[in-house]
Coordinates of C-alpha atoms in Angstrom, one line a residue:
X1 CA 25.8 -13.1 -17.2
X2 CA 28.2 -10.1 -17.2
X3 CA 28.1 -10.0 -20.8
X4 CA 24.5 -10.2 -21.5
X5 CA 22.5 -7.2 -21.8
X6 CA 19.2 -7.2 -19.9
X7 CA 16.1 -5.6 -20.8
X8 CA 15.6 -4.6 -17.2
X9 CA 17.7 -4.4 -14.3
X10 CA 16.1 -4.0 -10.6
X11 CA 18.1 -2.5 -7.8
X12 CA 16.9 -3.5 -4.4
X13 CA 14.9 -6.8 -3.5
X14 CA 12.7 -5.2 -0.8
X15 CA 8.8 -5.0 -1.5
X16 CA 9.2 -2.6 -4.4
X17 CA 12.3 -4.3 -6.1
X18 CA 10.5 -8.0 -5.6
X19 CA 7.5 -6.7 -7.4
X20 CA 9.2 -5.0 -9.8
X21 CA 11.0 -8.1 -10.8
X22 CA 8.2 -10.2 -10.9
X23 CA 6.1 -7.6 -13.1
X24 CA 8.9 -7.1 -15.5
X25 CA 9.9 -11.0 -15.8
X26 CA 6.0 -12.2 -16.2
X27 CA 5.7 -9.5 -19.1
X28 CA 8.5 -11.4 -20.9
X29 CA 11.3 -8.9 -20.4
X30 CA 14.8 -10.4 -19.3
X31 CA 15.2 -9.3 -15.6
X32 CA 18.2 -9.1 -13.3
X33 CA 17.3 -8.6 -9.6
X34 CA 20.3 -7.2 -7.9
X35 CA 20.6 -6.8 -3.9
X36 CA 23.0 -6.7 -1.5
X37 CA 21.9 -10.0 0.5
X38 CA 19.8 -12.8 -1.4
X39 CA 19.0 -14.1 2.0
X40 CA 16.6 -10.9 2.6
X41 CA 14.5 -10.6 -0.2
X42 CA 11.5 -9.0 0.4
X43 CA 12.4 -8.6 4.3
X44 CA 9.8 -6.9 6.6
X45 CA 12.0 -4.5 8.0
X46 CA 9.1 -3.3 10.3
X47 CA 6.2 -4.8 11.7
X48 CA 5.2 -8.4 10.6
X49 CA 1.8 -7.4 9.0
X50 CA 0.3 -6.2 5.5
X51 CA -2.6 -4.6 4.5
X52 CA -4.5 -2.3 7.0
X53 CA -6.6 1.0 6.3
X54 CA -6.2 1.7 2.6
X55 CA -3.1 -0.5 2.7
X56 CA -5.4 -3.4 2.4
X57 CA -7.1 -2.2 -0.8
X58 CA -3.5 -1.5 -2.2
X59 CA -2.6 -5.3 -1.7
X60 CA -5.7 -6.3 -2.9
X61 CA -4.9 -4.0 -6.1
X62 CA -1.7 -5.6 -6.6
X63 CA -3.2 -8.8 -6.7
X64 CA -5.8 -8.2 -9.3
X65 CA -3.2 -7.2 -11.7
X66 CA -1.3 -10.3 -11.2
X67 CA 1.4 -9.4 -8.5
X68 CA 2.9 -11.5 -5.6
X69 CA 2.1 -9.7 -2.4
X70 CA -1.5 -10.8 -1.9
X71 CA -0.6 -14.5 -2.6
X72 CA 2.6 -14.5 -0.5
X73 CA 0.5 -12.7 2.3
X74 CA -2.1 -15.6 2.4
X75 CA 0.4 -18.1 2.3
X76 CA 2.3 -17.0 5.5
X77 CA -0.6 -15.3 7.6
X78 CA -0.9 -16.1 10.9
X79 CA -4.0 -13.9 11.4
X80 CA -6.3 -11.9 9.7
X81 CA -8.8 -9.1 10.3
X82 CA -11.5 -7.0 8.4
X83 CA -10.7 -3.5 9.8
X84 CA -13.7 -0.8 9.8
X85 CA -16.2 -3.6 9.2
X86 CA -18.8 -1.6 11.5
X87 CA -18.4 1.3 8.3
X88 CA -19.4 1.1 4.8
X89 CA -17.8 -1.2 2.6
X90 CA -15.6 1.6 1.1
X91 CA -14.0 1.9 4.1
X92 CA -13.4 -1.9 4.7
X93 CA -9.8 -2.8 4.8
X94 CA -8.0 -6.5 5.3
X95 CA -4.9 -6.8 7.4
X96 CA -2.8 -9.8 7.8
X97 CA -0.3 -10.6 10.6
X98 CA 2.5 -12.7 8.7
X99 CA 5.3 -15.0 9.5
X100 CA 8.1 -12.7 9.1
X101 CA 10.8 -15.5 7.9
X102 CA 8.1 -17.7 6.0
X103 CA 7.1 -14.3 4.0
X104 CA 10.7 -13.6 2.9
X105 CA 11.2 -17.4 1.9
X106 CA 7.9 -17.5 0.1
X107 CA 8.5 -14.4 -1.7
X108 CA 12.3 -15.6 -2.4
X109 CA 10.8 -19.0 -3.6
X110 CA 8.2 -17.5 -6.1
X111 CA 10.8 -15.4 -7.7
X112 CA 13.0 -18.3 -8.3
X113 CA 10.0 -20.0 -9.9
X114 CA 9.6 -17.1 -12.2
X115 CA 10.8 -17.5 -15.9
X116 CA 13.2 -14.5 -17.0
X117 CA 14.7 -13.6 -13.6
X118 CA 18.1 -13.8 -12.8
X119 CA 19.7 -12.7 -9.6
X120 CA 22.8 -11.2 -8.1
X121 CA 24.2 -10.4 -4.9
X122 CA 26.3 -7.1 -4.7
X123 CA 26.0 -3.6 -4.0
X124 CA 25.3 -1.3 -6.9
X125 CA 27.6 1.8 -6.5
X126 CA 26.6 3.8 -9.6
X127 CA 24.6 3.9 -12.8
X128 CA 25.9 3.9 -16.3
X129 CA 24.4 6.6 -18.2
X130 CA 25.0 7.9 -21.8
X131 CA 23.6 11.2 -23.3
X132 CA 20.7 11.3 -21.0
X133 CA 20.0 7.5 -21.5
X134 CA 20.4 4.6 -18.8
X135 CA 22.4 2.1 -20.2
X136 CA 23.3 -0.2 -16.8
X137 CA 24.5 -0.4 -13.5
X138 CA 28.0 -0.6 -12.1
X139 CA 28.6 -2.5 -9.0
X140 CA 31.0 -2.0 -5.9
X141 CA 33.6 -4.8 -7.6
X142 CA 33.5 -2.5 -10.8
X143 CA 31.3 -5.1 -12.6
X144 CA 29.4 -3.2 -15.1
X145 CA 25.9 -5.0 -16.3
X146 CA 24.2 -3.4 -19.3
X147 CA 20.3 -3.1 -19.3
X148 CA 17.7 -1.2 -21.8
X149 CA 16.0 0.2 -18.2
X150 CA 16.7 0.2 -14.7
X151 CA 14.5 0.3 -11.8
X152 CA 15.8 1.7 -8.5
X153 CA 13.9 0.5 -5.2
X154 CA 16.9 1.5 -2.9
X155 CA 14.4 1.4 0.3
X156 CA 16.4 3.0 3.3
X157 CA 19.7 1.9 2.2
X158 CA 21.1 5.1 0.5
X159 CA 23.6 6.8 2.8
X160 CA 21.5 5.1 5.6
X161 CA 22.3 6.3 8.9
X162 CA 21.2 4.4 12.1
X163 CA 20.5 6.2 15.6
X164 CA 20.2 4.5 18.6
X165 CA 20.2 7.6 21.4
X166 CA 23.9 9.6 20.9
X167 CA 25.1 6.6 19.1
X168 CA 24.8 6.5 15.4
X169 CA 26.6 4.3 12.4
X170 CA 25.9 3.7 8.8
X171 CA 23.6 1.1 7.7
X172 CA 20.5 0.5 5.7
X173 CA 18.4 -1.7 8.2
X174 CA 19.8 -3.4 11.4
X175 CA 23.1 -5.6 10.4
X176 CA 23.1 -4.6 7.4
X177 CA 25.3 -1.7 5.4
X178 CA 24.4 1.5 3.9
X179 CA 24.6 1.9 0.1
X180 CA 26.5 4.3 -1.4
X181 CA 27.3 5.8 -5.0
X182 CA 23.9 5.7 -6.6
X183 CA 22.8 9.2 -4.6
X184 CA 26.2 11.0 -5.8
X185 CA 25.8 9.7 -9.6
X186 CA 22.1 11.1 -9.3
X187 CA 23.0 14.4 -8.2
X188 CA 25.8 14.9 -10.9
X189 CA 22.9 14.1 -13.3
X190 CA 20.9 17.3 -12.0
X191 CA 18.4 15.2 -9.4
X192 CA 17.1 17.0 -6.2
X193 CA 17.4 14.9 -3.3
X194 CA 16.6 15.2 0.3
X195 CA 16.6 13.4 3.6
X196 CA 13.8 11.3 5.5
X197 CA 13.6 9.5 8.7
X198 CA 11.7 6.4 9.8
X199 CA 12.1 4.2 12.7
X200 CA 11.1 0.9 14.3
X201 CA 10.4 -0.4 18.0
X202 CA 12.5 -3.0 19.9
X203 CA 12.0 -6.8 19.4
X204 CA 11.5 -8.9 22.7
X205 CA 11.5 -12.1 23.6
X206 CA 7.7 -13.7 24.4
X207 CA 8.9 -16.1 26.7
X208 CA 9.5 -13.0 29.1
X209 CA 6.4 -11.4 28.8
X210 CA 3.0 -11.9 31.0
X211 CA 0.0 -12.0 28.3
X212 CA -2.2 -12.6 31.3
X213 CA -2.0 -8.7 32.2
X214 CA -2.8 -8.0 28.3
X215 CA -6.1 -7.8 26.4
X216 CA -6.2 -10.5 23.9
X217 CA -6.6 -9.4 20.1
X218 CA -7.9 -12.4 18.1
X219 CA -8.4 -12.7 14.2
X220 CA -11.7 -12.7 12.7
X221 CA -13.9 -15.7 13.3
X222 CA -14.5 -16.3 9.6
X223 CA -11.2 -15.1 7.9
X224 CA -11.1 -14.0 4.6
X225 CA -7.8 -13.8 2.5
X226 CA -6.0 -11.3 0.2
X227 CA -5.6 -13.0 -3.2
X228 CA -8.5 -13.4 -5.7
X229 CA -6.8 -16.3 -7.0
X230 CA -7.7 -19.9 -5.8
X231 CA -4.3 -20.8 -5.1
X232 CA -4.6 -19.9 -1.3
X233 CA -7.1 -20.6 1.0
X234 CA -8.4 -18.5 4.3
X235 CA -6.7 -19.5 7.7
X236 CA -8.0 -22.6 9.5
X237 CA -6.3 -21.5 12.9
X238 CA -4.7 -18.3 14.0
X239 CA -2.5 -16.9 16.4
X240 CA -3.5 -14.2 18.8
X241 CA -2.0 -10.5 19.1
X242 CA -2.3 -8.9 22.6
X243 CA -2.9 -4.9 23.6
X244 CA -1.4 -3.2 26.4
X245 CA -0.7 0.1 27.6
X246 CA 1.8 3.1 28.6
X247 CA 1.5 4.7 31.8
X248 CA 2.6 8.1 33.4
X249 CA 5.6 6.2 34.9
X250 CA 6.6 4.8 31.6
X251 CA 6.4 8.3 29.8
X252 CA 8.3 9.9 33.0
X253 CA 11.0 7.0 32.3
X254 CA 11.1 8.1 28.7
X255 CA 11.4 11.5 29.3
X256 CA 14.5 11.3 31.1
X257 CA 16.3 10.4 27.9
X258 CA 15.1 13.1 26.0
X259 CA 18.1 15.0 26.1
X260 CA 19.9 12.2 24.4
X261 CA 17.4 11.5 21.9
X262 CA 18.7 12.6 18.4
X263 CA 15.2 13.5 17.5
X264 CA 15.2 16.2 19.9
X265 CA 18.8 17.3 20.2
X266 CA 19.1 17.9 16.7
X267 CA 21.2 15.3 15.4
X268 CA 18.0 14.1 13.1
X269 CA 17.1 16.8 11.0
X270 CA 15.1 15.1 8.5
X271 CA 11.0 14.5 8.9
X272 CA 9.6 11.1 9.7
X273 CA 6.5 9.4 9.4
X274 CA 3.5 11.6 10.9
X275 CA 1.2 8.8 11.1
X276 CA 3.5 6.3 12.6
X277 CA 5.4 8.5 15.2
X278 CA 8.0 7.3 17.6
X279 CA 7.1 7.1 21.5
X280 CA 8.6 10.0 22.3
X281 CA 7.2 11.8 19.6
X282 CA 3.6 10.8 21.0
X283 CA 4.4 11.7 24.5
X284 CA 5.6 15.1 23.2
X285 CA 2.8 15.9 20.7
X286 CA 0.1 14.7 23.1
X287 CA 1.1 15.6 26.3
X288 CA -2.5 15.6 27.8
X289 CA -2.6 11.8 27.2
X290 CA -1.7 9.8 30.1
X291 CA -1.2 6.3 27.9
X292 CA -1.1 5.1 24.5
X293 CA -1.8 1.6 23.2
X294 CA 0.8 -1.0 22.8
X295 CA 0.2 -4.0 20.5
X296 CA 2.3 -6.9 20.9
X297 CA 2.4 -8.6 17.6
X298 CA 4.2 -12.3 17.2
X299 CA 6.7 -12.4 14.5
X300 CA 5.4 -16.0 13.4
X301 CA 4.1 -19.4 14.0
X302 CA 6.6 -20.4 15.9
X303 CA 9.4 -18.0 17.1
X304 CA 9.2 -16.4 20.3
X305 CA 10.0 -13.0 18.9
X306 CA 7.3 -10.1 19.3
X307 CA 7.1 -7.0 17.6
X308 CA 6.1 -4.2 20.0
X309 CA 3.9 -1.9 17.7
X310 CA 3.2 1.4 19.1
X311 CA 6.6 1.7 21.0
X312 CA 8.7 2.9 17.9
X313 CA 11.8 4.9 19.4
X314 CA 15.4 5.9 18.9
X315 CA 16.0 6.7 22.7
X316 CA 19.2 5.2 24.4
X317 CA 18.9 1.5 24.7
X318 CA 19.1 1.5 28.3
X319 CA 15.8 4.2 28.6
X320 CA 14.0 1.9 26.1
X321 CA 14.6 -1.2 28.1
X322 CA 14.0 0.6 31.6
X323 CA 10.7 2.4 30.2
X324 CA 9.5 -1.0 28.9
X325 CA 9.8 -2.8 31.9
X326 CA 7.2 -0.4 33.3
X327 CA 4.5 -1.3 30.8
X328 CA 2.0 -4.0 32.4
X329 CA 2.9 -7.5 31.1
X330 CA 6.5 -6.2 30.3
X331 CA 8.0 -6.3 33.9
X332 CA 10.6 -9.2 32.9
X333 CA 10.8 -8.5 29.5
X334 CA 14.1 -9.2 27.6
X335 CA 15.2 -7.7 24.3
X336 CA 16.4 -9.4 21.1
X337 CA 17.2 -5.9 19.8
X338 CA 16.4 -2.2 20.9
X339 CA 14.4 0.1 18.5
X340 CA 16.4 2.6 16.4
X341 CA 15.7 5.6 13.9
X342 CA 17.3 5.9 10.5
X343 CA 17.9 8.5 8.2
X344 CA 18.4 7.9 4.4
X345 CA 18.4 9.6 0.9
X346 CA 15.3 10.0 -0.9
X347 CA 14.3 11.9 -4.4
X348 CA 11.4 14.4 -4.6
X349 CA 8.9 12.3 -6.8
X350 CA 8.3 15.6 -8.7
X351 CA 10.8 14.6 -10.8
X352 CA 8.9 11.6 -12.3
X353 CA 6.3 10.8 -14.7
X354 CA 3.2 8.9 -14.1
X355 CA 5.0 5.8 -15.2
X356 CA 7.6 6.1 -12.6
X357 CA 10.5 6.6 -15.2
X358 CA 12.2 10.1 -14.3
X359 CA 12.1 12.9 -16.4
X360 CA 16.0 13.5 -16.4
X361 CA 17.0 10.4 -17.4
X362 CA 15.4 7.9 -20.0
X363 CA 14.8 4.3 -19.0
X364 CA 15.7 5.1 -15.1
X365 CA 12.7 4.1 -12.7
X366 CA 12.4 4.7 -9.3
X367 CA 9.7 3.0 -7.1
X368 CA 9.1 2.6 -3.2
X369 CA 11.0 4.8 -0.4
X370 CA 13.4 6.6 -2.9
X371 CA 10.2 8.4 -3.7
X372 CA 9.1 9.5 -0.4
X373 CA 6.8 6.7 0.7
X374 CA 6.6 4.8 3.7
X375 CA 5.0 1.3 3.9
X376 CA 5.4 -2.0 2.4
X377 CA 2.3 -2.1 0.7
X378 CA 2.9 1.7 -1.0
X379 CA 6.2 0.5 -2.2
X380 CA 5.3 -3.0 -3.5
X381 CA 2.4 -0.9 -5.9
X382 CA 5.0 1.6 -7.0
X383 CA 7.5 -1.4 -8.1
X384 CA 4.7 -3.4 -9.7
X385 CA 3.8 -0.3 -12.1
X386 CA 7.5 0.4 -12.7
X387 CA 8.1 -3.2 -13.6
X388 CA 5.3 -3.0 -15.8
X389 CA 6.4 0.5 -17.7
X390 CA 9.9 -0.4 -17.6
X391 CA 9.0 -4.0 -19.5
X392 CA 6.4 -2.1 -21.7
X393 CA 9.5 0.5 -22.7
X394 CA 12.1 -1.9 -23.6
X395 CA 9.0 -3.8 -25.8
X396 CA 8.3 -0.5 -27.4
X397 CA 4.9 -0.5 -26.2
X398 CA 2.5 2.0 -24.9
X399 CA 2.7 3.0 -21.3
X400 CA 0.5 1.9 -18.6
X401 CA -1.0 4.6 -16.1
X402 CA -3.6 4.1 -13.9
X403 CA -6.0 6.9 -13.0
X404 CA -7.5 8.3 -9.6
X405 CA -10.9 7.0 -10.0
X406 CA -9.5 3.4 -11.2
X407 CA -7.0 2.6 -8.0
X408 CA -5.7 3.4 -4.9
X409 CA -2.4 3.0 -6.8
X410 CA -3.4 5.9 -9.1
X411 CA -4.2 7.8 -6.5
X412 CA -0.8 7.4 -4.6
X413 CA 1.3 7.8 -7.8
X414 CA -0.6 11.0 -8.8
X415 CA -0.3 12.5 -5.5
X416 CA 3.2 12.0 -5.8
X417 CA 4.1 13.0 -9.1
X418 CA 1.8 16.1 -8.8
X419 CA 1.8 17.2 -5.2
X420 CA 5.2 15.9 -4.3
X421 CA 5.8 15.2 -0.4
X422 CA 8.3 16.3 2.3
X423 CA 7.3 13.9 4.8
X424 CA 6.9 9.8 4.4
X425 CA 3.9 9.7 2.3
X426 CA 1.2 7.0 3.5
X427 CA -1.9 6.2 1.8
X428 CA -5.5 6.8 3.5
X429 CA -8.8 6.4 2.1
X430 CA -9.5 9.9 2.9
X431 CA -6.7 10.6 0.1
X432 CA -9.0 8.8 -2.5
X433 CA -11.8 11.0 -3.9
X434 CA -13.7 8.1 -5.3
X435 CA -13.1 5.7 -2.5
X436 CA -16.7 4.3 -3.0
X437 CA -15.4 3.1 -6.4
X438 CA -12.1 1.9 -5.3
X439 CA -13.5 -1.1 -2.6
X440 CA -11.4 -4.0 -1.3
X441 CA -14.2 -6.1 -2.5
X442 CA -13.9 -4.9 -6.6
X443 CA -10.3 -4.8 -7.0
X444 CA -10.3 -7.5 -9.7
X445 CA -13.4 -6.1 -11.7
X446 CA -11.6 -2.9 -11.8
X447 CA -8.1 -4.0 -12.8
X448 CA -7.7 -7.7 -14.0
X449 CA -9.1 -6.7 -17.4
X450 CA -6.7 -4.0 -17.8
X451 CA -3.7 -6.2 -16.5
X452 CA -4.6 -8.9 -18.8
X453 CA -4.8 -6.5 -21.8
X454 CA -1.1 -5.8 -21.4
X455 CA -0.2 -9.4 -20.7
X456 CA 0.5 -9.5 -17.0
X457 CA -2.9 -10.8 -15.2
X458 CA -3.5 -14.3 -16.8
X459 CA -6.5 -15.9 -18.7
X460 CA -7.3 -17.7 -15.8
X461 CA -7.6 -14.8 -13.7
X462 CA -9.5 -13.1 -16.1
X463 CA -12.0 -16.0 -16.4
X464 CA -12.4 -15.9 -12.9
X465 CA -13.1 -12.4 -12.5
X466 CA -15.8 -12.4 -15.5
X467 CA -17.4 -15.4 -13.6
X468 CA -17.9 -13.6 -10.3
X469 CA -19.2 -10.4 -12.3
X470 CA -21.6 -12.5 -14.2
X471 CA -22.8 -14.2 -10.8
X472 CA -23.3 -11.2 -9.2
X473 CA -25.0 -9.1 -12.0
X474 CA -27.1 -12.1 -12.5
X475 CA -28.0 -12.0 -8.7
X476 CA -28.7 -8.1 -8.7
X477 CA -30.9 -8.5 -11.4
X478 CA -32.8 -11.2 -9.6
X479 CA -33.7 -8.8 -6.7
X480 CA -34.7 -6.4 -9.5
X481 CA -37.0 -8.8 -11.0
X482 CA -38.4 -10.7 -8.2
X483 CA -41.1 -9.9 -5.8
X484 CA -41.8 -10.6 -2.3
X485 CA -45.5 -10.5 -0.8
X486 CA -46.1 -8.3 2.6
X487 CA -46.9 -11.7 4.3
X488 CA -43.4 -13.0 3.6
X489 CA -41.2 -10.2 4.2
X490 CA -43.4 -8.2 7.0
X491 CA -42.1 -10.7 9.8
X492 CA -38.5 -9.8 8.7
X493 CA -39.1 -6.2 8.6
X494 CA -40.7 -6.0 12.0
X495 CA -37.8 -8.2 13.4
X496 CA -35.5 -5.0 12.5
X497 CA -37.8 -2.2 13.5
X498 CA -38.1 -1.4 9.8
X499 CA -41.5 -0.3 8.3
X500 CA -43.8 -2.7 6.8
X501 CA -45.6 -3.3 3.5
X502 CA -49.2 -3.5 2.3
X503 CA -48.5 -4.6 -1.1
X504 CA -45.9 -6.8 -2.6
X505 CA -43.0 -4.9 -3.9
X506 CA -39.6 -5.8 -5.7
X507 CA -37.0 -7.2 -3.5
X508 CA -34.5 -4.9 -4.7
X509 CA -36.4 -1.8 -3.0
X510 CA -36.3 -3.9 0.4
X511 CA -32.5 -5.0 0.1
X512 CA -31.7 -1.1 -0.3
X513 CA -33.0 -0.2 3.0
X514 CA -30.0 0.1 5.4
X515 CA -31.2 -2.5 8.3
X516 CA -32.0 -5.5 5.9
X517 CA -29.0 -7.6 5.3
X518 CA -28.5 -10.6 2.8
X519 CA -28.7 -12.7 6.0
X520 CA -32.5 -11.8 6.7
X521 CA -33.3 -12.1 2.9
X522 CA -32.0 -15.7 2.9
X523 CA -34.7 -16.9 5.1
X524 CA -37.0 -16.2 2.2
X525 CA -37.2 -19.6 0.3
X526 CA -37.1 -18.2 -3.5
X527 CA -33.7 -16.0 -2.3
X528 CA -32.2 -19.3 -0.5
X529 CA -33.3 -21.4 -3.8
X530 CA -31.4 -19.2 -5.9
X531 CA -28.2 -19.1 -3.9
X532 CA -28.0 -22.8 -3.8
X533 CA -29.1 -23.6 -7.2
X534 CA -26.2 -21.3 -8.4
X535 CA -23.9 -22.1 -5.7
X536 CA -23.0 -18.8 -5.2
X537 CA -19.5 -17.9 -3.0
X538 CA -19.0 -15.7 -0.5
X539 CA -17.1 -13.1 -3.1
X540 CA -20.4 -12.9 -5.3
X541 CA -22.8 -12.8 -2.1
X542 CA -21.0 -9.6 -0.9
X543 CA -20.2 -8.2 -4.2
X544 CA -24.1 -8.5 -4.7
X545 CA -25.0 -7.0 -1.8
X546 CA -22.6 -4.1 -1.8
X547 CA -24.1 -3.2 -5.7
X548 CA -27.7 -3.3 -4.3
X549 CA -27.0 -1.5 -1.0
X550 CA -24.8 1.4 -2.4
X551 CA -26.0 1.5 -6.0
X552 CA -26.8 5.5 -5.6
X553 CA -23.7 6.3 -4.1
X554 CA -21.5 4.3 -6.8
X555 CA -23.5 6.0 -9.6
X556 CA -23.2 9.5 -8.5
X557 CA -19.2 8.7 -8.0
X558 CA -18.9 7.4 -11.6
X559 CA -20.7 10.5 -13.3
X560 CA -18.1 12.7 -11.0
X561 CA -15.1 10.7 -12.1
X562 CA -16.5 10.9 -15.7
X563 CA -16.6 14.8 -15.3
X564 CA -12.9 14.6 -14.0
X565 CA -12.0 12.5 -16.7
X566 CA -13.0 15.2 -19.4
X567 CA -10.2 17.3 -18.3
X568 CA -7.7 14.1 -18.1
X569 CA -8.4 14.2 -21.8
X570 CA -7.0 17.7 -22.6
X571 CA -3.4 17.1 -23.0
X572 CA -0.8 19.8 -22.3
X573 CA 2.0 19.9 -24.8
X574 CA 5.8 18.8 -23.5
X575 CA 7.2 21.9 -24.4
X576 CA 4.2 24.1 -23.3
X577 CA 5.0 28.1 -22.6
X578 CA 3.5 29.0 -19.4
X579 CA 5.5 32.2 -19.5
X580 CA 3.2 33.3 -22.5
X581 CA 0.0 33.2 -20.4
X582 CA 0.0 36.7 -18.7
X583 CA -3.2 35.9 -16.6
X584 CA -1.7 33.1 -15.0
X585 CA -0.8 33.6 -11.1
X586 CA 3.2 33.9 -10.4
X587 CA 2.7 30.9 -8.4
X588 CA 0.7 28.8 -10.7
X589 CA 3.8 29.4 -13.5
X590 CA 6.5 28.5 -11.3
X591 CA 4.6 25.2 -10.3
X592 CA 3.6 24.2 -13.5
X593 CA 7.0 25.0 -15.1
X594 CA 8.7 22.7 -12.3
X595 CA 6.0 19.8 -12.2
X596 CA 5.4 19.8 -16.3
X597 CA 1.8 18.4 -15.7
X598 CA 0.7 16.1 -18.6
X599 CA -3.2 16.9 -18.6
X600 CA -5.4 19.7 -17.3
X601 CA -6.9 17.3 -14.7
X602 CA -3.0 16.9 -13.1
X603 CA -2.7 20.8 -13.4
X604 CA -5.7 21.4 -11.6
X605 CA -4.5 18.9 -8.7
X606 CA -1.2 20.8 -8.2
X607 CA -1.1 23.0 -4.8
X608 CA -0.9 26.7 -5.9
X609 CA -2.8 26.5 -9.2
X610 CA -6.2 27.9 -8.7
X611 CA -9.3 27.0 -10.8
X612 CA -9.1 30.5 -12.4
X613 CA -5.7 29.5 -13.5
X614 CA -7.2 26.3 -15.1
X615 CA -9.7 28.4 -16.9
X616 CA -7.0 30.7 -18.5
X617 CA -5.3 27.6 -19.6
X618 CA -8.7 26.1 -20.9
X619 CA -9.3 29.4 -22.9
X620 CA -5.7 29.4 -24.4
X621 CA -6.0 26.0 -25.6
X622 CA -9.5 26.9 -27.2
X623 CA -11.6 25.0 -24.9

């Protein structure tokens, strides 16, 4: 294998690396996946769950594109919940608890069954670069492996440093050594690097917990699933999670160790994730709160190991243990291992193109935490896009970029490339200005045709999506065309305190009322008959209801997106001289020269570039 030149080498086999290798290989590129430990492919380093607010939408998008994360999650899930169901569909977010061991096993098996993927276990310690073009990688044994493109997905391993109280030691994850050499090679090439941190809570023995003192957190009564494909099914039975709380006593015990906390005594200087803070950070920042939620999550179907969600910490292990024993239900807790913080190298993502290819080295791609993101889902989506674009590049085909109005993945990558990040970036629905368009229910309608066109999503997936679209459109048209008489609909309207009708009207108009759901309309014979005769499934029914109820909002967002895309079409020449534009503000010039946006739309989203600066550029470009 060492004398073979690969099309794509993927370094690292976490969530980003696994999706990158799968995408690259499925697009026909010969792919080598290099990792320090083949037993830990797609390891869930932190919580045993996929999805959540905005993250669930990303997993659906990955699946719609033909990625593996949704299928693996469905096949290894132990609980499923649709979050934010009480809000509008733009906010609905699927989340699944996974069996940690089976998740990693399923990923490995799927990758092994993917043609064009080779595997190699060793640390990559350097890059082979010739005249600004990537030529391959060098391993710690001095072996050189050649390729036309390289995707770096190093996670927390680049010069990783683990902190537990006043102890610190090198490592990329508990029990695994750090990776060295790559950062140094990149800095020599002119890359700017930085440090970030993240943390994880203790893992405990479920046999030592008293669940009777906690609140049960069951899954949905009728669970859904992530994948749009028919290779997975919803769960038939689920495992419960539980919830308990910290207390004033717990906080006091934790404070006793603050002087030995690497976060407070200056040992950790890098920035951690704001939206997933450690327990000591929560106590410090929210001093007025006398308790915080703790979610107790099983690590799998059969294991007794539990994840203590909400108790992430890098305090000394004896402080962690003493404080956790004061949490209700944890009085006799036994540790599997303590929580810890980890610092690692990242590279500000403004050094990348929208394809995730680096601006400095041709054929070199970054994906995942190396770009300053946090979370499995954010990493996996970047891996997917980097793998796609690496394969397209070696095949000399056009690049593939998702816009902000096309996918959360597009929002994520555009935010990183255009704005950069100085703290671990996490996706939220609020980051997407077109979230009514970017729902979890329609990811296949948005993305499967595009993915099939570039050679990733299968024909079977495309046909399945087209059938769903056709059935949904036809059902919406049924409601537009079909009238209902007052004597049929009024009893239903009265039951929900909605104003009654005096004459017949189209069902679409009735259905559009906020308090009239499809469940009410199914009581009408013509609707019931249509559903039964056309054998409509849950996905089609959900899609139809959303299209009827939110048609006004959807049309408005589409119009706004079309306006934005007009600026997207105005390209900025690669060597554009911003110094020639005397009317540009000094800050705008500095930012534009550093980030080098490719379109006026991207330029307008750079912090420090004002609408007047965009007007100046429009005039200069003859618009």
